[in-house]
Short mmCIF file of C-alpha atoms in Angstrom, two decimals:
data_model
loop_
_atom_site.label_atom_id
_atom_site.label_comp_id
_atom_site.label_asym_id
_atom_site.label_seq_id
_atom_site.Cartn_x
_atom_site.Cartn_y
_atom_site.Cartn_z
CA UNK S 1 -8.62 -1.21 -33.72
CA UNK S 2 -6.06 1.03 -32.07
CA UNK S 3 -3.74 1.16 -29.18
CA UNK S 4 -4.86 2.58 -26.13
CA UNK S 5 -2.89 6.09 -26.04
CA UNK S 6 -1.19 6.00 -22.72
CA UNK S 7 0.55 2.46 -23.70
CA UNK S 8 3.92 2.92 -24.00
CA UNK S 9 6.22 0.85 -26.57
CA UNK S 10 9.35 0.95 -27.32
CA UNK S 11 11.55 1.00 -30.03
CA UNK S 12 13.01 -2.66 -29.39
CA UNK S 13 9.58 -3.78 -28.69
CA UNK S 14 9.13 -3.38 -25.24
CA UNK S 15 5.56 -2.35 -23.95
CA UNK S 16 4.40 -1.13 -20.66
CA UNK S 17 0.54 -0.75 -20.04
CA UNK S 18 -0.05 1.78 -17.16
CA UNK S 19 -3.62 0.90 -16.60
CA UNK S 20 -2.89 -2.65 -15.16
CA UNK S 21 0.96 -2.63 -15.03
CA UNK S 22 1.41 -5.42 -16.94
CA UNK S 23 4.78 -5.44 -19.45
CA UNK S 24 5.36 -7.47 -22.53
CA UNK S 25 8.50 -7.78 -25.23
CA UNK S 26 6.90 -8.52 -29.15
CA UNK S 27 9.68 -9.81 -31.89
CA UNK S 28 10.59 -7.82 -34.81
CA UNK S 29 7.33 -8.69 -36.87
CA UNK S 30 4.99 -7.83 -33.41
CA UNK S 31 6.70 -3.98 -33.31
CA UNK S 32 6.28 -3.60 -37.02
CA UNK S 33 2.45 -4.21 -36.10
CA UNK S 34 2.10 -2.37 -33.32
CA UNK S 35 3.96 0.92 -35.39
CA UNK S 36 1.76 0.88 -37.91
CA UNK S 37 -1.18 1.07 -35.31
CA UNK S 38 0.51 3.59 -33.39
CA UNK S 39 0.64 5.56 -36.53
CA UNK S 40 -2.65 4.83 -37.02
CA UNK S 41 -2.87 2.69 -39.95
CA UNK S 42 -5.84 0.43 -40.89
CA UNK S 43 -5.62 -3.07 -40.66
CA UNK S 44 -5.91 -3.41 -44.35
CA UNK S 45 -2.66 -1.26 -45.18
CA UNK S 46 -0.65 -3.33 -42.13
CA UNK S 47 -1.93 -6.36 -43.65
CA UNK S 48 -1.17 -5.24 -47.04
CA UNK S 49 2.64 -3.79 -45.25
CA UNK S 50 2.84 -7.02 -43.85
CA UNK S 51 2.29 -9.03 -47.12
CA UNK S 52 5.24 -6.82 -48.82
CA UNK S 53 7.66 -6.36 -45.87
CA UNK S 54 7.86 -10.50 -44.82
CA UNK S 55 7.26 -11.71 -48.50
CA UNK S 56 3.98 -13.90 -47.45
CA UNK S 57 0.42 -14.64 -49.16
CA UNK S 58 -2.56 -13.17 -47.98
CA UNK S 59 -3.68 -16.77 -46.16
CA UNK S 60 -0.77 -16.38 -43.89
CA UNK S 61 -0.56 -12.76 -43.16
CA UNK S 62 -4.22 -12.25 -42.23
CA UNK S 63 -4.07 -15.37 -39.95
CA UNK S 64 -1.01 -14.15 -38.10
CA UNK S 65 -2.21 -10.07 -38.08
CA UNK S 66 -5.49 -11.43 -36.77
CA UNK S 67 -3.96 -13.37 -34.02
CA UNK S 68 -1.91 -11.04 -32.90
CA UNK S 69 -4.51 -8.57 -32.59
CA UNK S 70 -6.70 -10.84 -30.88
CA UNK S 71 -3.71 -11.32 -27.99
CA UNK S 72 -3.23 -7.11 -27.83
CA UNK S 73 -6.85 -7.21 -27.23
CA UNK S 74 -6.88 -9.43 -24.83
CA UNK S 75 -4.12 -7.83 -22.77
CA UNK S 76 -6.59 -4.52 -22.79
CA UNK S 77 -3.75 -2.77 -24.97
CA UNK S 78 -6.19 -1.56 -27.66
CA UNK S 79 -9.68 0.25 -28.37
CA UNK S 80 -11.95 0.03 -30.49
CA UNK S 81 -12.61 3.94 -30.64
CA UNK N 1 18.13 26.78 0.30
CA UNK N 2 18.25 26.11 3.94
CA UNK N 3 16.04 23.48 5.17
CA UNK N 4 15.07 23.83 8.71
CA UNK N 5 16.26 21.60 10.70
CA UNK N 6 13.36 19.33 12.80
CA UNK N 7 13.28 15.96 14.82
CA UNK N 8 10.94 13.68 13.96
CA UNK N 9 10.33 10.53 15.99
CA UNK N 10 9.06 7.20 13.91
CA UNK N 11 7.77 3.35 14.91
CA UNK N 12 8.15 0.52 12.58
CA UNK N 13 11.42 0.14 12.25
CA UNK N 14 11.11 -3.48 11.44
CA UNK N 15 12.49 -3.52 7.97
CA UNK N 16 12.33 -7.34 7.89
CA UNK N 17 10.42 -9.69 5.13
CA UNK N 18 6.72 -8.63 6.00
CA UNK N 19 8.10 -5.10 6.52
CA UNK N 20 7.05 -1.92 8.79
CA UNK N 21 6.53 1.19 6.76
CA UNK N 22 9.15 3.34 9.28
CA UNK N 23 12.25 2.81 7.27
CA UNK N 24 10.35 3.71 4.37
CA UNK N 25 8.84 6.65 6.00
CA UNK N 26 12.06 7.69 7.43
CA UNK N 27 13.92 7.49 3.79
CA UNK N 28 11.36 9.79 2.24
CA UNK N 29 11.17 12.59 4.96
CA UNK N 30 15.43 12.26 4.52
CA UNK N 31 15.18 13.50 0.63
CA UNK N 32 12.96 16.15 2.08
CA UNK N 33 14.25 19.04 -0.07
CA UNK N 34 12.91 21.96 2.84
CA UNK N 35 13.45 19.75 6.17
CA UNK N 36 16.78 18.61 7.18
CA UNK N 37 15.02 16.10 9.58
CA UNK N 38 16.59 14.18 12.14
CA UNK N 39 15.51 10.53 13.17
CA UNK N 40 14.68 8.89 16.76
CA UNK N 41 13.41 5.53 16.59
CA UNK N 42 10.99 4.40 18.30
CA UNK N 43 11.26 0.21 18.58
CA UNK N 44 9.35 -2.70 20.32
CA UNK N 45 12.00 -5.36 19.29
CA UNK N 46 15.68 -5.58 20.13
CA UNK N 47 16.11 -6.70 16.85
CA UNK N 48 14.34 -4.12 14.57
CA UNK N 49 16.73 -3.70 11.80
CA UNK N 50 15.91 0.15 11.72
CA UNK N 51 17.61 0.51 15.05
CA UNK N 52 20.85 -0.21 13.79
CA UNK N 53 20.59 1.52 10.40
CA UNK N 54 23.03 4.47 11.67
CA UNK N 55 22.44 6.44 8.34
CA UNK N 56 18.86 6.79 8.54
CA UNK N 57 18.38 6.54 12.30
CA UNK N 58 20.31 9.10 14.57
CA UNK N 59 19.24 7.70 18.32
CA UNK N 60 16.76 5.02 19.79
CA UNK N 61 14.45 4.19 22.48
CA UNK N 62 12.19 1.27 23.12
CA UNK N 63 8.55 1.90 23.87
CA UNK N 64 6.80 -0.82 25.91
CA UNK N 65 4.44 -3.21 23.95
CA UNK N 66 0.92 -1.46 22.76
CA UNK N 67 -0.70 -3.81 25.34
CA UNK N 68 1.06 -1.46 28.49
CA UNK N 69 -1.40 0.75 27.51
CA UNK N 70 -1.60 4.38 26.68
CA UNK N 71 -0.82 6.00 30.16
CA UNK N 72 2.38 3.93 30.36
CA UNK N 73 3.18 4.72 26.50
CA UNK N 74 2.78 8.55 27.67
CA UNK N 75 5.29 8.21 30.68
CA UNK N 76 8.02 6.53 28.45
CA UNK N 77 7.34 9.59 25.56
CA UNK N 78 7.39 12.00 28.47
CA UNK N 79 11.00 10.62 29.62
CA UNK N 80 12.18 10.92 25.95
CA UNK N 81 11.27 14.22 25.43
CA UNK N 82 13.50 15.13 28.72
CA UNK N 83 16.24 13.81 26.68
CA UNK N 84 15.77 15.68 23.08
CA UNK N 85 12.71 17.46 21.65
CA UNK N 86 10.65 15.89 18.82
CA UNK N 87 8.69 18.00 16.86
CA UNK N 88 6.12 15.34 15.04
CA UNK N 89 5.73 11.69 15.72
CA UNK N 90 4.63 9.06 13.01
CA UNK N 91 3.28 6.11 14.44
CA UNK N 92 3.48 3.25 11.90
CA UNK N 93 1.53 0.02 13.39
CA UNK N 94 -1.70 -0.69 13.39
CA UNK N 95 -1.60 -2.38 16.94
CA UNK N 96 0.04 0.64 18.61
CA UNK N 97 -2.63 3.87 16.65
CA UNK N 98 -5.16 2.66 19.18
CA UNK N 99 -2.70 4.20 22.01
CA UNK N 100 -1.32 7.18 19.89
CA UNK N 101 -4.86 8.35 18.77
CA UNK N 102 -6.17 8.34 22.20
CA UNK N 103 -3.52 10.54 23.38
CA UNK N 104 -2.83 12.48 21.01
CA UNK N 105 -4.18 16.28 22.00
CA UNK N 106 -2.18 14.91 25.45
CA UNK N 107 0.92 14.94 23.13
CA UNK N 108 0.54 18.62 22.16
CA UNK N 109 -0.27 20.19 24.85
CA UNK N 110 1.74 18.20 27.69
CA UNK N 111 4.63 16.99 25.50
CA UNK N 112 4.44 19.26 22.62
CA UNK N 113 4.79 16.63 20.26
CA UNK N 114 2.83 16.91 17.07
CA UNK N 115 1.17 14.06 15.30
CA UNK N 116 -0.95 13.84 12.74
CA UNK N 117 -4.00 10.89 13.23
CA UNK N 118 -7.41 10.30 12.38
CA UNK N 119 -10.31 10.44 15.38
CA UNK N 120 -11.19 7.59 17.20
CA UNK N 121 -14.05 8.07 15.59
CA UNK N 122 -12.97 7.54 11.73
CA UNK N 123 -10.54 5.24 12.67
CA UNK N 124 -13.27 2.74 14.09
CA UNK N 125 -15.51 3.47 11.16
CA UNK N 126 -13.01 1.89 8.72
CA UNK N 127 -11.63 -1.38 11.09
CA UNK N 128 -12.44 -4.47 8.72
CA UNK N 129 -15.20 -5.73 10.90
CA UNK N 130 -17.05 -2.42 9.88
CA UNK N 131 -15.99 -2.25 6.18
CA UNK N 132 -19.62 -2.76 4.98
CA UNK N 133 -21.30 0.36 7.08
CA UNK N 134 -17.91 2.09 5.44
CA UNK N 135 -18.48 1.17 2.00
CA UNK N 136 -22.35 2.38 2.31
CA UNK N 137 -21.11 5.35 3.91
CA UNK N 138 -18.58 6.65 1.64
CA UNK N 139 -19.94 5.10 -1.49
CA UNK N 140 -17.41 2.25 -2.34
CA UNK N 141 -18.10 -1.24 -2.91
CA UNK N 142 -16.74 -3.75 -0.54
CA UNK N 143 -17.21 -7.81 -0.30
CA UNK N 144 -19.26 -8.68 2.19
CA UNK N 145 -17.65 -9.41 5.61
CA UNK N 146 -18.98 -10.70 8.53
CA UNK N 147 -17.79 -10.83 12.24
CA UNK N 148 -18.16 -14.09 14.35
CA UNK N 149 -16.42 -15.45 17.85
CA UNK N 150 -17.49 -18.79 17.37
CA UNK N 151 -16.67 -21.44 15.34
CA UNK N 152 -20.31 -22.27 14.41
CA UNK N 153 -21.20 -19.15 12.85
CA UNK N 154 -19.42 -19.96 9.88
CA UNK N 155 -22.04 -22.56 9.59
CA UNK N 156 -24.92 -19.95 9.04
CA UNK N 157 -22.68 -18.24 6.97
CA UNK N 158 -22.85 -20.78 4.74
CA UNK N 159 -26.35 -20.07 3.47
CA UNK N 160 -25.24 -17.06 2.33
CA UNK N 161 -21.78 -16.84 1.48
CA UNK N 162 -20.50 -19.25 -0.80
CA UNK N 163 -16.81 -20.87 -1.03
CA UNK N 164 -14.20 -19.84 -1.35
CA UNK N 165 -14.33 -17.25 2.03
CA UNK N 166 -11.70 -15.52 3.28
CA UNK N 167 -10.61 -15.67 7.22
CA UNK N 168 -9.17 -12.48 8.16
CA UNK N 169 -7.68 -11.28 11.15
CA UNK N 170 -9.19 -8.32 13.24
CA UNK N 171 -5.34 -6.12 12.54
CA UNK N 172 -3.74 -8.66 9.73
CA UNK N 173 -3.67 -12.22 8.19
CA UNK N 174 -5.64 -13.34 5.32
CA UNK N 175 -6.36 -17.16 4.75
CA UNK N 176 -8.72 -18.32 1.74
CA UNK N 177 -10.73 -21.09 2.78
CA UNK N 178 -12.36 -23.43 0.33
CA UNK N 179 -14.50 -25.94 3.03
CA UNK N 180 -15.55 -26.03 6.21
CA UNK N 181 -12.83 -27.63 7.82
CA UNK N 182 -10.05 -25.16 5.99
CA UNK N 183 -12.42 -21.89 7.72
CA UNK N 184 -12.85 -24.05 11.19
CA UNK N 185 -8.77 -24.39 11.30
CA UNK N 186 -8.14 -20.54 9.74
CA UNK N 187 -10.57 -19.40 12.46
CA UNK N 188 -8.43 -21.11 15.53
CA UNK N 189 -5.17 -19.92 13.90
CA UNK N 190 -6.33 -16.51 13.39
CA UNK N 191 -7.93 -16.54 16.74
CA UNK N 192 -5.08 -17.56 18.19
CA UNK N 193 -2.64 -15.08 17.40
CA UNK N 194 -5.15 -12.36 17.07
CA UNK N 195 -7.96 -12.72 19.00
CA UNK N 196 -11.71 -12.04 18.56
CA UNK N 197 -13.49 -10.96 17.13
CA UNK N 198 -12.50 -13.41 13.57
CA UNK N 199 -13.81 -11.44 9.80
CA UNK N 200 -15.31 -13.79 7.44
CA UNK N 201 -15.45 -12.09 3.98
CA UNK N 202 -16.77 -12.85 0.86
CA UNK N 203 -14.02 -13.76 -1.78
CA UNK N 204 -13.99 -11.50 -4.60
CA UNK N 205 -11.31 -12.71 -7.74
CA UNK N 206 -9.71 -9.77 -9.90
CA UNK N 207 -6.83 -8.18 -9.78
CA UNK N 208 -4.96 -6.60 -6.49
CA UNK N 209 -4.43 -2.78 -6.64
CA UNK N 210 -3.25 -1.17 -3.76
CA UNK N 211 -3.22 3.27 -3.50
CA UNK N 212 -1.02 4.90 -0.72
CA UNK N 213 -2.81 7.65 -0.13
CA UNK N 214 -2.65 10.97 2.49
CA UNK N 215 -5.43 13.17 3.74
CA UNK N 216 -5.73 16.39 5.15
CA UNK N 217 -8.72 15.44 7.30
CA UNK N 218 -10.61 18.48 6.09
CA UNK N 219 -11.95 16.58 3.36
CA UNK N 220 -8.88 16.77 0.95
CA UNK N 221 -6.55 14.21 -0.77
CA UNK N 222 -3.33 15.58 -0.45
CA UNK N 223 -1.63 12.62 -3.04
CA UNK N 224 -2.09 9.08 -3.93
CA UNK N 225 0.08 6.87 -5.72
CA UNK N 226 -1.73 3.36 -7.01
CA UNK N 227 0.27 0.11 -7.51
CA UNK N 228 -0.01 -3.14 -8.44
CA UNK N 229 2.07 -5.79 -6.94
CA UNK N 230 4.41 -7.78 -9.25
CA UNK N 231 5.62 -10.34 -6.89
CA UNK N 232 4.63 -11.45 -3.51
CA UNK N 233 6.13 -13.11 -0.69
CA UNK N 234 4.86 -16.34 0.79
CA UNK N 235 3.21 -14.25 3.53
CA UNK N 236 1.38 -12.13 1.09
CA UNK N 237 3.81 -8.91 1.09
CA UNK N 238 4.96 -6.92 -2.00
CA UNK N 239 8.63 -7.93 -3.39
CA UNK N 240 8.27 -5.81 -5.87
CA UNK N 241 5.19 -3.85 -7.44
CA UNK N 242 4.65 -1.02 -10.26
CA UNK N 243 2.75 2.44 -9.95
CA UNK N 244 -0.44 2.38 -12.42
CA UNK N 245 -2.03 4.94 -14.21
CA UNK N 246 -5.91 4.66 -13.28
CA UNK N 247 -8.15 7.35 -13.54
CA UNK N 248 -11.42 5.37 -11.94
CA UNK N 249 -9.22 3.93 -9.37
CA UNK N 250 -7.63 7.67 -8.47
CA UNK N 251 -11.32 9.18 -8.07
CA UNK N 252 -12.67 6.18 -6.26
CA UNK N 253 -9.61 6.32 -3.84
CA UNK N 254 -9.83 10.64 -3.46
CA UNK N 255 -13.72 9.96 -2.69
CA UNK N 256 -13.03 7.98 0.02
CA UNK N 257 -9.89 10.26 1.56
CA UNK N 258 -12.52 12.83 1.33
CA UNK N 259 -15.68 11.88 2.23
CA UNK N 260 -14.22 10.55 5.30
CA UNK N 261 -12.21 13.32 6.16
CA UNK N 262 -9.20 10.89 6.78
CA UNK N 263 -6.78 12.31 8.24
CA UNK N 264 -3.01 11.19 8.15
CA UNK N 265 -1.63 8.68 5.74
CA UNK N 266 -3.38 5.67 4.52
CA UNK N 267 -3.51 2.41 2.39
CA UNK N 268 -6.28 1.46 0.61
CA UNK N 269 -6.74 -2.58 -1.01
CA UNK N 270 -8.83 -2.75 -4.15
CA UNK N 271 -9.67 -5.94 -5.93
CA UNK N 272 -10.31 -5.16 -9.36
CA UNK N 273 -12.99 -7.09 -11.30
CA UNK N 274 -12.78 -8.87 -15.08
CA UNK N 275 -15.78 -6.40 -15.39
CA UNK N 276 -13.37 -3.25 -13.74
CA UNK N 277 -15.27 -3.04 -10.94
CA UNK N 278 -13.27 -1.74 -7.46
CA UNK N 279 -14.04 -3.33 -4.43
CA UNK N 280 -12.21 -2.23 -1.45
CA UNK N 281 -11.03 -4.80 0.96
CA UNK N 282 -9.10 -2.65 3.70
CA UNK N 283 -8.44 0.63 4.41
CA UNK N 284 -4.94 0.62 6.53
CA UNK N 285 -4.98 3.86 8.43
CA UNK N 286 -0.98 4.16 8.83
CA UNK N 287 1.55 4.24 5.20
CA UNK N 288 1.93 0.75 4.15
CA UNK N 289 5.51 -0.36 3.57
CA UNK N 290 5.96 0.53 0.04
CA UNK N 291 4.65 4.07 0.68
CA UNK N 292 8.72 4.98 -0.75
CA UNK N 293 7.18 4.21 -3.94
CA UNK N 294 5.00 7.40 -3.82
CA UNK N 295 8.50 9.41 -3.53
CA UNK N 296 10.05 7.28 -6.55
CA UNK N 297 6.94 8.69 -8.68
CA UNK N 298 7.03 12.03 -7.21
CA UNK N 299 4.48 12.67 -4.48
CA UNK N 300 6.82 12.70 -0.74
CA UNK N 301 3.93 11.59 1.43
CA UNK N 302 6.12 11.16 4.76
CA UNK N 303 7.55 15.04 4.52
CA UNK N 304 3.76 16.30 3.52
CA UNK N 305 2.38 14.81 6.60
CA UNK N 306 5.18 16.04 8.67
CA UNK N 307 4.13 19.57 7.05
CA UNK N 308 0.74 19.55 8.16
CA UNK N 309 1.90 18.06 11.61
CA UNK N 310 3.75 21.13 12.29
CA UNK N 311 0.10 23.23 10.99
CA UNK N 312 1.81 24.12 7.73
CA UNK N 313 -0.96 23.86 4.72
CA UNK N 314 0.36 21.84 2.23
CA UNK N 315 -1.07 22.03 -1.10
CA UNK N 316 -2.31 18.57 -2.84
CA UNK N 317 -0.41 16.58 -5.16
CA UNK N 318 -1.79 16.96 -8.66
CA UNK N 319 0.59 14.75 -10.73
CA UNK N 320 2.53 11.53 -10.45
CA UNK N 321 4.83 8.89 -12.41
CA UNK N 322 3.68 5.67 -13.52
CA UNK N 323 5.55 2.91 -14.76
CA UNK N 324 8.16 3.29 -11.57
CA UNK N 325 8.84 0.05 -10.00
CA UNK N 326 9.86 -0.95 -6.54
CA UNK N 327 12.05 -3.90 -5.88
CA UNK N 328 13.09 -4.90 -1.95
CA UNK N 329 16.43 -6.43 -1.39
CA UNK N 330 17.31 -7.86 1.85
CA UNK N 331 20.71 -6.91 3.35
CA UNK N 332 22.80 -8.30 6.36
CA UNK N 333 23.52 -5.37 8.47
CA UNK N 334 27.22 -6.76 11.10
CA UNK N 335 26.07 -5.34 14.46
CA UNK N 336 28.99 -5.31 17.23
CA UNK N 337 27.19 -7.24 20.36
CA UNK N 338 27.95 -3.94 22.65
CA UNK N 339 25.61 -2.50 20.38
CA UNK N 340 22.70 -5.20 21.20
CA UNK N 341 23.55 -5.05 24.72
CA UNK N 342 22.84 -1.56 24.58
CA UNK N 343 19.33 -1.35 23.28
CA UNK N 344 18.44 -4.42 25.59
CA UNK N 345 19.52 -3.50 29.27
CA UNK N 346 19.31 0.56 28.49
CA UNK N 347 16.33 0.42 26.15
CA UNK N 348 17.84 3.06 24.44
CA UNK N 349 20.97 3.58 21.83
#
């Protein structure tokens, strides 16, 4: 999964998605994610990132990375390509 | 650089809460960075805020109601021209383009006053009650609409349209009716305020885009800008709204400008579909209110008509900014009464 190119986010975790105008602010945690995917990481490194940056198990970060996800998706903010 | 200095005479000057697009209009052709334009007004109302917005507006005259007619519209033009020249005229109401269009060579030759309007002809192809023979035409999709006079007919439509339906207005007004008795009491209202013949259309849930767009009527798009409103008013107006960055929505908007040939400035209303499909609901064939927006993201659609107006070729937009945002504000403007009095008994300020 990746974020669509022309989606614009910000470094305090502000995003904008041209396409349908919609905007949306993520936490700390949400524009560590969305980085990593930016820079084109896999979702095993950002889980493993995740694991090592907040201190949690694997239970918790993969339930949390996956729902996440799951909400960019559903705001049409990433790909699949 | 010297900009060259030009009148240009604009209607809608009703900068109120369901807004005219003349302000607008009038703001954009004022950042013109070749035209140092001057402003007359044209009003209906005593109370169009535009009259009395000194900064923007140099001088005023009333014009009588569209419903005088286009021979008594002429005589009042032909009496302000004896007063001061105007080089283009932008005529910003749906109501009144009926008028302008059919005079408008008259305008040139007898007035010299340049406009820049669609033919009867294309104009009637895209009125709402004829959006389906458009949509074949030009190849866009469009709900089905239908065009009764009587009550009854939405009856019959019932075996083929299901509910909700919307009740539409042969210039404006939308109501979403969910039974019978909601469409039977849209229909009267409608009816009443705008006469036959009443649009019943099917209702088709998505997403609102709107493009202002400008054509050269040669079968080019000279710009469009598409935008999504963020907030409405209780009457269905954008508060606010965003400029998009759609690719499918820019080519399906350009195909229509050009296979039509439109000519002058335009709005076009898309519904878009969970399954991004575009179905057009109206094509508005004046700027709609927020057309200021296109100027904010970098295409000046007011000064490019004005350009080709005046027989200039203007060359089409090929970029724009999204992510810019409008937001309206509403202002109280202290008017001395001398200054009422004025534009009431002289018709003019």
């Amino acid at each position: 999964m990746k974020i669509r190119k022309n989606i614009a986010i910000s470094e305090n975790g502000f995003i904008f998605n041209p396409m349908t105008g919609d905007s949306f602010s993520v936490n700390e945690t949400g524009a560590f994610i969305l980085q990593k995917l930016k820079d084109d990481e896999s979702e095993e490194t950002i889980l493993q990132n995740l694991m090592d940056e907040y201190d949690l198990d694997t239970y918790t970060a993969e339930r949390d990375l996956n729902d996440f996800l799951s909400m960019l998706k559903g705001h049409q903010l990433t790909t699949n390509e | 650089m010297n900009k060259r200095k030009i009148t240009v005479a604009v209607t809608g000057l009703n900068n109120i809460d369901s807004p005219g697009p003349g302000i607008p209009v009038i703001r954009g052709l004022k950042e013109s960075e070749s035209l140092d334009v001057r402003i007359i007004g044209l009003s209906y109302e005593t109370l169009e805020p535009g009259i009395y917005m000194h900064d923007l507006v140099d001088k005023v005259y009333q014009l009588p109601l569209p419903t005088a007619g286009s021979a008594v519209l002429k005589e009042r033009l032909r009496y302000i021209v004896s007063q001061e020249k105007i080089d283009v005229l932008i005529p910003n109401f749906d109501a009144e383009l009926h008028n302008f269009i059919k005079i408008q060579d008259e305008l040139k030759v007898e007035l010299n006053i340049a406009t820049f309007l669609p033919s009867q002809t294309i104009f009637d192809e895209r009125q709402k009650s004829e959006l389906g023979k458009f949509g074949e035409k030009y190849g866009v999709k469009v709900p089905e609409s239908h065009m009764i006079n009587q009550v009854l007919e939405i009856r019959k439509l019932e075996e083929t349209l299901d509910y909700p339906m919307v009740i539409k207005g042969r210039y404006y007004d939308a109501y979403i009716a969910s039974t019978y008795e909601q469409a039977s009491t849209y229909f009267y209202k409608v009816v009443a305020k705008w006469g036959y013949p009443v649009i019943v259309q099917e209702f088709v849930t998505g997403t609102e885009v709107n493009v202002t767009a400008i054509g050269d009527g040669e079968g080019t798009c000279i710009g469009a800008v598409p935008m999504r409103k963020l907030y409405i008013t209780d009457k269905g107006k954008a508060w606010s709204g965003i400029s998009l960055e759609d690719d499918e929505l820019m080519e399906i908007s350009r195909r229509v400008i050009e296979n039509s040939k439109w000519r002058g400035g335009c709005e076009l209303e898309f519904i878009k579909t969970k399954d991004d499909e575009y179905y057009l609901l109206e094509m508005n064939p004046r700027f709609p209110a927020w057309v200021y927006l296109a100027n904010g993201c970098g295409q000046n659609h007011p000064e490019a008509l004005v350009k080709m107006a005046l027989g200039e070729e203007v060359q089409p937009f090929t970029d724009y900014q999204s992510g810019k945002m409008f937001i309206r504000y509403s202002y109280d403007q202290i008017v001395d009464i001398s200054e009422f009095q004025q534009i009431s008994t002289m018709g003019e300020r």
